[in-house]
Amino acid sequence: MREFSLGLRLLFGSGRGNRARFLLMVLGGSLGVCCLALVLTIPAILDAHDGRSADREPQVFAGKKSGQPTLVLQRSDPHGSKPFSRVFIARGTDDTPEPPPGLSALPGPGEVFVSPALRDQLRREPGLRGLLPGREKGLIGPTGLTDPRELYAYVGISRDRIGPEARALKSFGSEHPPTTAVEASTLDILRFTLAALVLLPLAVFLSVCAKLSAASRNRRLAALRLLGLSRKGTQRVNAAETVVAALFGAALGLGEFWLLNQIMARTGLPGLKWYPDDGSLSASTIAVCLIGCPALAWFVGRASARTAAANPLSTRRTAVPRAPRVRGGLLLIAGLGLVAGYCATGFTDHPAQSTGMNSLLVPAGVLLTGAGLVMVMPLLSYALARRLARSGNLALSMAMRRNEVEPGSAMRVVTGLVLLVFSASLAQGVLVEERQITRNSSPSQEYSLSQSRLTEDQQRRLRDIPGVAAHALVMEPRTDPDAETDAQAPALVATCAQFAKLVRHAEGCVEGKVLRLSDPQVADQPLTTSTFLLAAGGRQTSLKVEVPRATVLFDGFDVTNVPSPGLLVPPSALSAHAKPVSGRLVLASASDPASVRAVLDRIGAIAPTADVDPAGINIDGLQQITVIETLLALGMVMGLGIGVAAFLVSVTDRAVERRSQVTALSLLGARARTLRLVQCAQVLLPLSIGLVLALVAGKAAESAYLITGGGEIFWDGAGVPLLVAAAVGVLAFATAGTWPLVGRRIDPELIRRD
């Protein structure tokens, strides 16, 4: 306790500069704790989303129930790129179940309860009211909604109108949600990725904050040691300062997170919005921040004072420290060995899968590689400095001599930025794998809409949507229920140019003629004359199409609305303003998630009540991709903020600590331009080596993850230009950050004691 009190007295009584450094440590620690609390709270936000979804899930009886039970029917349709869910309820005369969360009573016939977001949507799109028969009775409370933006409604309806698909309602509430915001397996991967994106740079950042003004503090601690303080006591004195700074920083960081949660919960993120209570701090999160961070600061403070306590004379006389040990690179070698081994299986016929021990070894290899990048930086900086220190260039020689004497400073300055590039590559791998799972594998994405519910103006606007590359009309033939067999075929109404955009390859198309469609991958069958019902001007007419011998051979996409076997009918065969009684408008666009979301949103704005069938797409999966992209982007922003903060804090601290050396060199005749080049070279050269190593190690870790994930993409070459651009941007930022740290004014007082 005596050493702890002495540490506090030294902290608050050793001048304005020391107090400024303490304030910088507190602010830096608060930023780190705020990011740590955000990472720890994200799973709680997703769990709250899934918990409310499970609490409102209707439970029905397995078989038919006698009497007049309450009936329920669920419907979920895409409205743009978001799901629009409705629960139809027909009250019975038997026992009435308890209302779902968010409602005080079950809706009666003609009563509709909507979510606040749906009420706002109804004001913008009155056509949606056609899907909600009845009058708006009230709003659904927050306990009955997964998030504030959800489109959800409870519709009361009479028993004779609810339909035969309705089931007898037992109660509301289930142990498991029908759909989750993020799948459990994906959530584990997401947690691991966020740990690499945020927690690794955060540990480096907190260590940087704990080692500010290391040289001046070590000299002060060495003086205490020479005055008779024990070795452990000297370490405790230094640890007291770092613990108090970490404790104040943790308290301030929790306050920053509370404010950030209130703001972000109200503004939301793309694809992810939550209620403020969902992001409230749990007891475990508070304990980790208020106990874990000071504990980390205690160990870092004791470790940083070990040299001064063990050999105070060499510290006071600024003896040359010993060279970094080679064992610092063993972690990197072990991590790259594991990662490279899994990459090698990608060249074989049986690549490794993420099962058994592989599910542990791959994450272990990634973490060892990331930690190895941190530990190998002093060794690389020392080896590079020894080789370049003998160059004839004055600025380069001065910079490398300093890095040779103090190689550990490179770890504090550049490691945060190096880890950022490494983590970015891993985040790219997660996105690549998730997109393989949820997206349509073909390059074309089709959307099918019932034409009977579309006006001519809506059809025209739908065909003109930006991003829609092709459109066509599919007509279903009139069927005879009394016939034993039906050999009629559906027809695709399109020109040869439109048809070519809906398939991979086509041969034998002749413009203006009725042709037979045949996909060699689909079994053919004999066809007869097909009859289609058309409606024009309130009258119905029949269109008989003879099946010709001329055939168009085509190679269709995996999920498509192009009929096979079928007919290709030119648009000129239909009279003006004639619409098939049973037909669907087919649109096609690119299949990347951004294009799909944009087209779906535009379809929802043009025809809000239309029944849209996005072939081969799971709307919930599309929502999940949006959430994953948002969380990874949030992790990247936090990692970027932590890396930039660590760089700025450490590079500023280096400049302040070396003011006396810079002043001495200036008095000896060194120009300011030369000194600025020295500062830049001291940072940029180790940073360049670290970034190249991070790019190689990051792509290897990403490939190992993709190979064991079982997807079709093993080598993500498309992400390399982005990572290279990020590395170049990091170098440019580092140059801009180090250039102005050499002042123009010479203060001889800085070297008075030397």
GROMACS .gro file of N, CA, C and O in nm, residues 439-510:
model
  288
  439ARG      N    1  -2.633  -1.619  -5.133
  439ARG     CA    2  -2.668  -1.557  -5.260
  439ARG      C    3  -2.695  -1.663  -5.367
  439ARG      O    4  -2.660  -1.779  -5.355
  440ASN      N    5  -2.761  -1.619  -5.472
  440ASN     CA    6  -2.783  -1.703  -5.589
  440ASN      C    7  -2.649  -1.725  -5.658
  440ASN      O    8  -2.575  -1.630  -5.684
  441SER      N    9  -2.618  -1.851  -5.688
  441SER     CA   10  -2.487  -1.881  -5.745
  441SER      C   11  -2.474  -1.840  -5.892
  441SER      O   12  -2.364  -1.831  -5.944
  442SER      N   13  -2.585  -1.818  -5.960
  442SER     CA   14  -2.578  -1.780  -6.101
  442SER      C   15  -2.554  -1.629  -6.113
  442SER      O   16  -2.583  -1.553  -6.021
  443PRO      N   17  -2.501  -1.585  -6.227
  443PRO     CA   18  -2.475  -1.441  -6.242
  443PRO      C   19  -2.600  -1.358  -6.263
  443PRO      O   20  -2.594  -1.236  -6.258
  444SER      N   21  -2.714  -1.422  -6.287
  444SER     CA   22  -2.839  -1.351  -6.312
  444SER      C   23  -2.939  -1.382  -6.202
  444SER      O   24  -2.950  -1.495  -6.157
  445GLN      N   25  -3.011  -1.278  -6.158
  445GLN     CA   26  -3.114  -1.293  -6.057
  445GLN      C   27  -3.249  -1.254  -6.117
  445GLN      O   28  -3.262  -1.146  -6.175
  446GLU      N   29  -3.349  -1.340  -6.103
  446GLU     CA   30  -3.481  -1.315  -6.161
  446GLU      C   31  -3.582  -1.282  -6.052
  446GLU      O   32  -3.571  -1.328  -5.938
  447TYR      N   33  -3.682  -1.203  -6.090
  447TYR     CA   34  -3.792  -1.164  -6.002
  447TYR      C   35  -3.922  -1.187  -6.080
  447TYR      O   36  -3.936  -1.140  -6.193
  448SER      N   37  -4.015  -1.257  -6.020
  448SER     CA   38  -4.141  -1.291  -6.086
  448SER      C   39  -4.256  -1.223  -6.013
  448SER      O   40  -4.267  -1.235  -5.890
  449LEU      N   41  -4.344  -1.152  -6.088
  449LEU     CA   42  -4.458  -1.081  -6.032
  449LEU      C   43  -4.584  -1.119  -6.109
  449LEU      O   44  -4.581  -1.131  -6.232
  450SER      N   45  -4.693  -1.138  -6.036
  450SER     CA   46  -4.820  -1.170  -6.100
  450SER      C   47  -4.867  -1.050  -6.181
  450SER      O   48  -4.886  -0.940  -6.128
  451GLN      N   49  -4.888  -1.071  -6.312
  451GLN     CA   50  -4.924  -0.960  -6.399
  451GLN      C   51  -5.066  -0.910  -6.376
  451GLN      O   52  -5.097  -0.795  -6.401
  452SER      N   53  -5.155  -0.996  -6.325
  452SER     CA   54  -5.294  -0.956  -6.307
  452SER      C   55  -5.309  -0.845  -6.203
  452SER      O   56  -5.408  -0.772  -6.204
  453ARG      N   57  -5.209  -0.829  -6.114
  453ARG     CA   58  -5.217  -0.726  -6.010
  453ARG      C   59  -5.134  -0.603  -6.045
  453ARG      O   60  -5.109  -0.519  -5.959
  454LEU      N   61  -5.088  -0.594  -6.169
  454LEU     CA   62  -5.007  -0.482  -6.213
  454LEU      C   63  -5.081  -0.404  -6.321
  454LEU      O   64  -5.138  -0.462  -6.413
  455THR      N   65  -5.078  -0.271  -6.310
  455THR     CA   66  -5.132  -0.188  -6.416
  455THR      C   67  -5.028  -0.175  -6.527
  455THR      O   68  -4.910  -0.209  -6.510
  456GLU      N   69  -5.072  -0.123  -6.642
  456GLU     CA   70  -4.978  -0.105  -6.752
  456GLU      C   71  -4.869  -0.005  -6.716
  456GLU      O   72  -4.752  -0.022  -6.755
  457ASP      N   73  -4.905   0.098  -6.640
  457ASP     CA   74  -4.804   0.195  -6.599
  457ASP      C   75  -4.703   0.131  -6.504
  457ASP      O   76  -4.582   0.157  -6.515
  458GLN      N   77  -4.749   0.048  -6.411
  458GLN     CA   78  -4.657  -0.020  -6.321
  458GLN      C   79  -4.565  -0.115  -6.397
  458GLN      O   80  -4.445  -0.122  -6.368
  459GLN      N   81  -4.618  -0.187  -6.497
  459GLN     CA   82  -4.533  -0.276  -6.575
  459GLN      C   83  -4.426  -0.199  -6.650
  459GLN      O   84  -4.311  -0.241  -6.657
  460ARG      N   85  -4.465  -0.085  -6.705
  460ARG     CA   86  -4.367  -0.003  -6.778
  460ARG      C   87  -4.257   0.046  -6.684
  460ARG      O   88  -4.137   0.039  -6.715
  461ARG      N   89  -4.297   0.093  -6.565
  461ARG     CA   90  -4.199   0.143  -6.469
  461ARG      C   91  -4.111   0.029  -6.416
  461ARG      O   92  -3.992   0.050  -6.390
  462LEU      N   93  -4.167  -0.088  -6.399
  462LEU     CA   94  -4.087  -0.201  -6.353
  462LEU      C   95  -3.983  -0.242  -6.456
  462LEU      O   96  -3.869  -0.275  -6.421
  463ARG      N   97  -4.023  -0.240  -6.583
  463ARG     CA   98  -3.927  -0.276  -6.689
  463ARG      C   99  -3.814  -0.173  -6.701
  463ARG      O  100  -3.705  -0.205  -6.747
  464ASP      N  101  -3.842  -0.047  -6.657
  464ASP     CA  102  -3.742   0.060  -6.670
  464ASP      C  103  -3.659   0.078  -6.544
  464ASP      O  104  -3.584   0.177  -6.534
  465ILE      N  105  -3.670  -0.012  -6.448
  465ILE     CA  106  -3.592   0.001  -6.324
  465ILE      C  107  -3.443  -0.005  -6.358
  465ILE      O  108  -3.398  -0.095  -6.430
  466PRO      N  109  -3.362   0.089  -6.306
  466PRO     CA  110  -3.217   0.080  -6.327
  466PRO      C  111  -3.162  -0.051  -6.269
  466PRO      O  112  -3.193  -0.088  -6.157
  467GLY      N  113  -3.083  -0.117  -6.346
  467GLY     CA  114  -3.026  -0.245  -6.303
  467GLY      C  115  -3.098  -0.365  -6.359
  467GLY      O  116  -3.044  -0.476  -6.355
  468VAL      N  117  -3.221  -0.348  -6.411
  468VAL     CA  118  -3.293  -0.458  -6.475
  468VAL      C  119  -3.239  -0.476  -6.616
  468VAL      O  120  -3.255  -0.388  -6.702
  469ALA      N  121  -3.174  -0.588  -6.642
  469ALA     CA  122  -3.110  -0.611  -6.771
  469ALA      C  123  -3.203  -0.675  -6.873
  469ALA      O  124  -3.181  -0.662  -6.993
  470ALA      N  125  -3.308  -0.745  -6.829
  470ALA     CA  126  -3.398  -0.814  -6.922
  470ALA      C  127  -3.534  -0.827  -6.857
  470ALA      O  128  -3.548  -0.826  -6.734
  471HIS      N  129  -3.635  -0.839  -6.941
  471HIS     CA  130  -3.772  -0.862  -6.893
  471HIS      C  131  -3.845  -0.947  -6.995
  471HIS      O  132  -3.815  -0.946  -7.115
  472ALA      N  133  -3.944  -1.020  -6.949
  472ALA     CA  134  -4.024  -1.107  -7.036
  472ALA      C  135  -4.154  -1.138  -6.964
  472ALA      O  136  -4.175  -1.100  -6.848
  473LEU      N  137  -4.244  -1.209  -7.034
  473LEU     CA  138  -4.373  -1.246  -6.980
  473LEU      C  139  -4.389  -1.397  -6.994
  473LEU      O  140  -4.365  -1.453  -7.101
  474VAL      N  141  -4.428  -1.463  -6.885
  474VAL     CA  142  -4.454  -1.607  -6.887
  474VAL      C  143  -4.605  -1.628  -6.876
  474VAL      O  144  -4.668  -1.583  -6.780
  475MET      N  145  -4.663  -1.696  -6.977
  475MET     CA  146  -4.806  -1.725  -6.978
  475MET      C  147  -4.829  -1.871  -6.945
  475MET      O  148  -4.763  -1.960  -7.000
  476GLU      N  149  -4.924  -1.895  -6.854
  476GLU     CA  150  -4.961  -2.032  -6.820
  476GLU      C  151  -5.082  -2.073  -6.906
  476GLU      O  152  -5.176  -1.995  -6.924
  477PRO      N  153  -5.082  -2.196  -6.962
  477PRO     CA  154  -5.194  -2.237  -7.048
  477PRO      C  155  -5.321  -2.264  -6.966
  477PRO      O  156  -5.315  -2.291  -6.846
  478ARG      N  157  -5.434  -2.258  -7.036
  478ARG     CA  158  -5.561  -2.292  -6.972
  478ARG      C  159  -5.568  -2.443  -6.956
  478ARG      O  160  -5.545  -2.518  -7.051
  479THR      N  161  -5.597  -2.486  -6.837
  479THR     CA  162  -5.601  -2.630  -6.809
  479THR      C  163  -5.745  -2.677  -6.798
  479THR      O  164  -5.835  -2.601  -6.759
  480ASP      N  165  -5.765  -2.801  -6.834
  480ASP     CA  166  -5.897  -2.863  -6.825
  480ASP      C  167  -5.895  -2.963  -6.710
  480ASP      O  168  -5.826  -3.065  -6.716
  481PRO      N  169  -5.967  -2.932  -6.600
  481PRO     CA  170  -5.961  -3.024  -6.484
  481PRO      C  171  -6.016  -3.162  -6.512
  481PRO      O  172  -5.985  -3.258  -6.442
  482ASP      N  173  -6.103  -3.176  -6.617
  482ASP     CA  174  -6.163  -3.307  -6.647
  482ASP      C  175  -6.072  -3.394  -6.734
  482ASP      O  176  -6.096  -3.513  -6.750
  483ALA      N  177  -5.970  -3.331  -6.793
  483ALA     CA  178  -5.881  -3.407  -6.883
  483ALA      C  179  -5.788  -3.496  -6.800
  483ALA      O  180  -5.740  -3.458  -6.694
  484GLU      N  181  -5.763  -3.616  -6.851
  484GLU     CA  182  -5.675  -3.708  -6.781
  484GLU      C  183  -5.529  -3.666  -6.791
  484GLU      O  184  -5.451  -3.684  -6.700
  485THR      N  185  -5.491  -3.612  -6.903
  485THR     CA  186  -5.354  -3.565  -6.922
  485THR      C  187  -5.357  -3.422  -6.973
  485THR      O  188  -5.455  -3.378  -7.033
  486ASP      N  189  -5.253  -3.353  -6.946
  486ASP     CA  190  -5.242  -3.215  -6.992
  486ASP      C  191  -5.104  -3.197  -7.054
  486ASP      O  192  -5.003  -3.189  -6.984
  487ALA      N  193  -5.096  -3.197  -7.186
  487ALA     CA  194  -4.969  -3.188  -7.256
  487ALA      C  195  -4.944  -3.048  -7.307
  487ALA      O  196  -4.866  -3.029  -7.399
  488GLN      N  197  -5.013  -2.948  -7.248
  488GLN     CA  198  -4.988  -2.810  -7.291
  488GLN      C  199  -4.863  -2.756  -7.223
  488GLN      O  200  -4.821  -2.805  -7.117
  489ALA      N  201  -4.805  -2.653  -7.285
  489ALA     CA  202  -4.679  -2.598  -7.234
  489ALA      C  203  -4.695  -2.449  -7.207
  489ALA      O  204  -4.768  -2.380  -7.278
  490PRO      N  205  -4.630  -2.397  -7.104
  490PRO     CA  206  -4.629  -2.252  -7.083
  490PRO      C  207  -4.549  -2.183  -7.192
  490PRO      O  208  -4.469  -2.246  -7.262
  491ALA      N  209  -4.571  -2.053  -7.205
  491ALA     CA  210  -4.506  -1.976  -7.312
  491ALA      C  211  -4.431  -1.859  -7.253
  491ALA      O  212  -4.479  -1.793  -7.159
  492LEU      N  213  -4.315  -1.834  -7.309
  492LEU     CA  214  -4.236  -1.717  -7.275
  492LEU      C  215  -4.253  -1.614  -7.386
  492LEU      O  216  -4.217  -1.640  -7.501
  493VAL      N  217  -4.310  -1.499  -7.352
  493VAL     CA  218  -4.333  -1.393  -7.451
  493VAL      C  219  -4.213  -1.298  -7.445
  493VAL      O  220  -4.196  -1.222  -7.349
  494ALA      N  221  -4.129  -1.305  -7.548
  494ALA     CA  222  -4.007  -1.224  -7.549
  494ALA      C  223  -3.948  -1.225  -7.689
  494ALA      O  224  -3.975  -1.315  -7.770
  495THR      N  225  -3.869  -1.124  -7.717
  495THR     CA  226  -3.792  -1.122  -7.841
  495THR      C  227  -3.668  -1.208  -7.823
  495THR      O  228  -3.634  -1.251  -7.711
  496CYS      N  229  -3.598  -1.234  -7.932
  496CYS     CA  230  -3.476  -1.314  -7.924
  496CYS      C  231  -3.371  -1.245  -7.838
  496CYS      O  232  -3.296  -1.310  -7.763
  497ALA      N  233  -3.366  -1.111  -7.847
  497ALA     CA  234  -3.268  -1.038  -7.767
  497ALA      C  235  -3.300  -1.048  -7.619
  497ALA      O  236  -3.210  -1.067  -7.535
  498GLN      N  237  -3.428  -1.035  -7.583
  498GLN     CA  238  -3.468  -1.048  -7.443
  498GLN      C  239  -3.443  -1.190  -7.393
  498GLN      O  240  -3.395  -1.210  -7.280
  499PHE      N  241  -3.475  -1.288  -7.475
  499PHE     CA  242  -3.454  -1.428  -7.436
  499PHE      C  243  -3.306  -1.458  -7.413
  499PHE      O  244  -3.270  -1.530  -7.319
  500ALA      N  245  -3.220  -1.401  -7.497
  500ALA     CA  246  -3.076  -1.427  -7.483
  500ALA      C  247  -3.022  -1.376  -7.350
  500ALA      O  248  -2.925  -1.431  -7.296
  501LYS      N  249  -3.084  -1.268  -7.296
  501LYS     CA  250  -3.038  -1.213  -7.168
  501LYS      C  251  -3.087  -1.294  -7.048
  501LYS      O  252  -3.038  -1.275  -6.937
  502LEU      N  253  -3.185  -1.382  -7.071
  502LEU     CA  254  -3.240  -1.462  -6.962
  502LEU      C  255  -3.174  -1.598  -6.949
  502LEU      O  256  -3.204  -1.671  -6.854
  503VAL      N  257  -3.085  -1.633  -7.043
  503VAL     CA  258  -3.021  -1.765  -7.041
  503VAL      C  259  -2.871  -1.748  -7.060
  503VAL      O  260  -2.823  -1.641  -7.097
  504ARG      N  261  -2.798  -1.856  -7.033
  504ARG     CA  262  -2.654  -1.852  -7.054
  504ARG      C  263  -2.619  -1.853  -7.203
  504ARG      O  264  -2.533  -1.778  -7.248
  505HIS      N  265  -2.688  -1.939  -7.278
  505HIS     CA  266  -2.656  -1.956  -7.420
  505HIS      C  267  -2.780  -2.006  -7.491
  505HIS      O  268  -2.859  -2.084  -7.436
  506ALA      N  269  -2.801  -1.959  -7.615
  506ALA     CA  270  -2.918  -2.001  -7.694
  506ALA      C  271  -2.876  -2.017  -7.839
  506ALA      O  272  -2.792  -1.942  -7.891
  507GLU      N  273  -2.935  -2.117  -7.906
  507GLU     CA  274  -2.909  -2.143  -8.048
  507GLU      C  275  -3.041  -2.166  -8.121
  507GLU      O  276  -3.130  -2.236  -8.071
  508GLY      N  277  -3.052  -2.109  -8.241
  508GLY     CA  278  -3.167  -2.135  -8.328
  508GLY      C  279  -3.283  -2.041  -8.312
  508GLY      O  280  -3.393  -2.070  -8.361
  509CYS      N  281  -3.265  -1.928  -8.245
  509CYS     CA  282  -3.376  -1.834  -8.226
  509CYS      C  283  -3.398  -1.755  -8.355
  509CYS      O  284  -3.303  -1.702  -8.414
  510VAL      N  285  -3.525  -1.746  -8.399
  510VAL     CA  286  -3.563  -1.671  -8.518
  510VAL      C  287  -3.665  -1.566  -8.475
  510VAL      O  288  -3.769  -1.600  -8.417
   0.00000   0.00000   0.00000
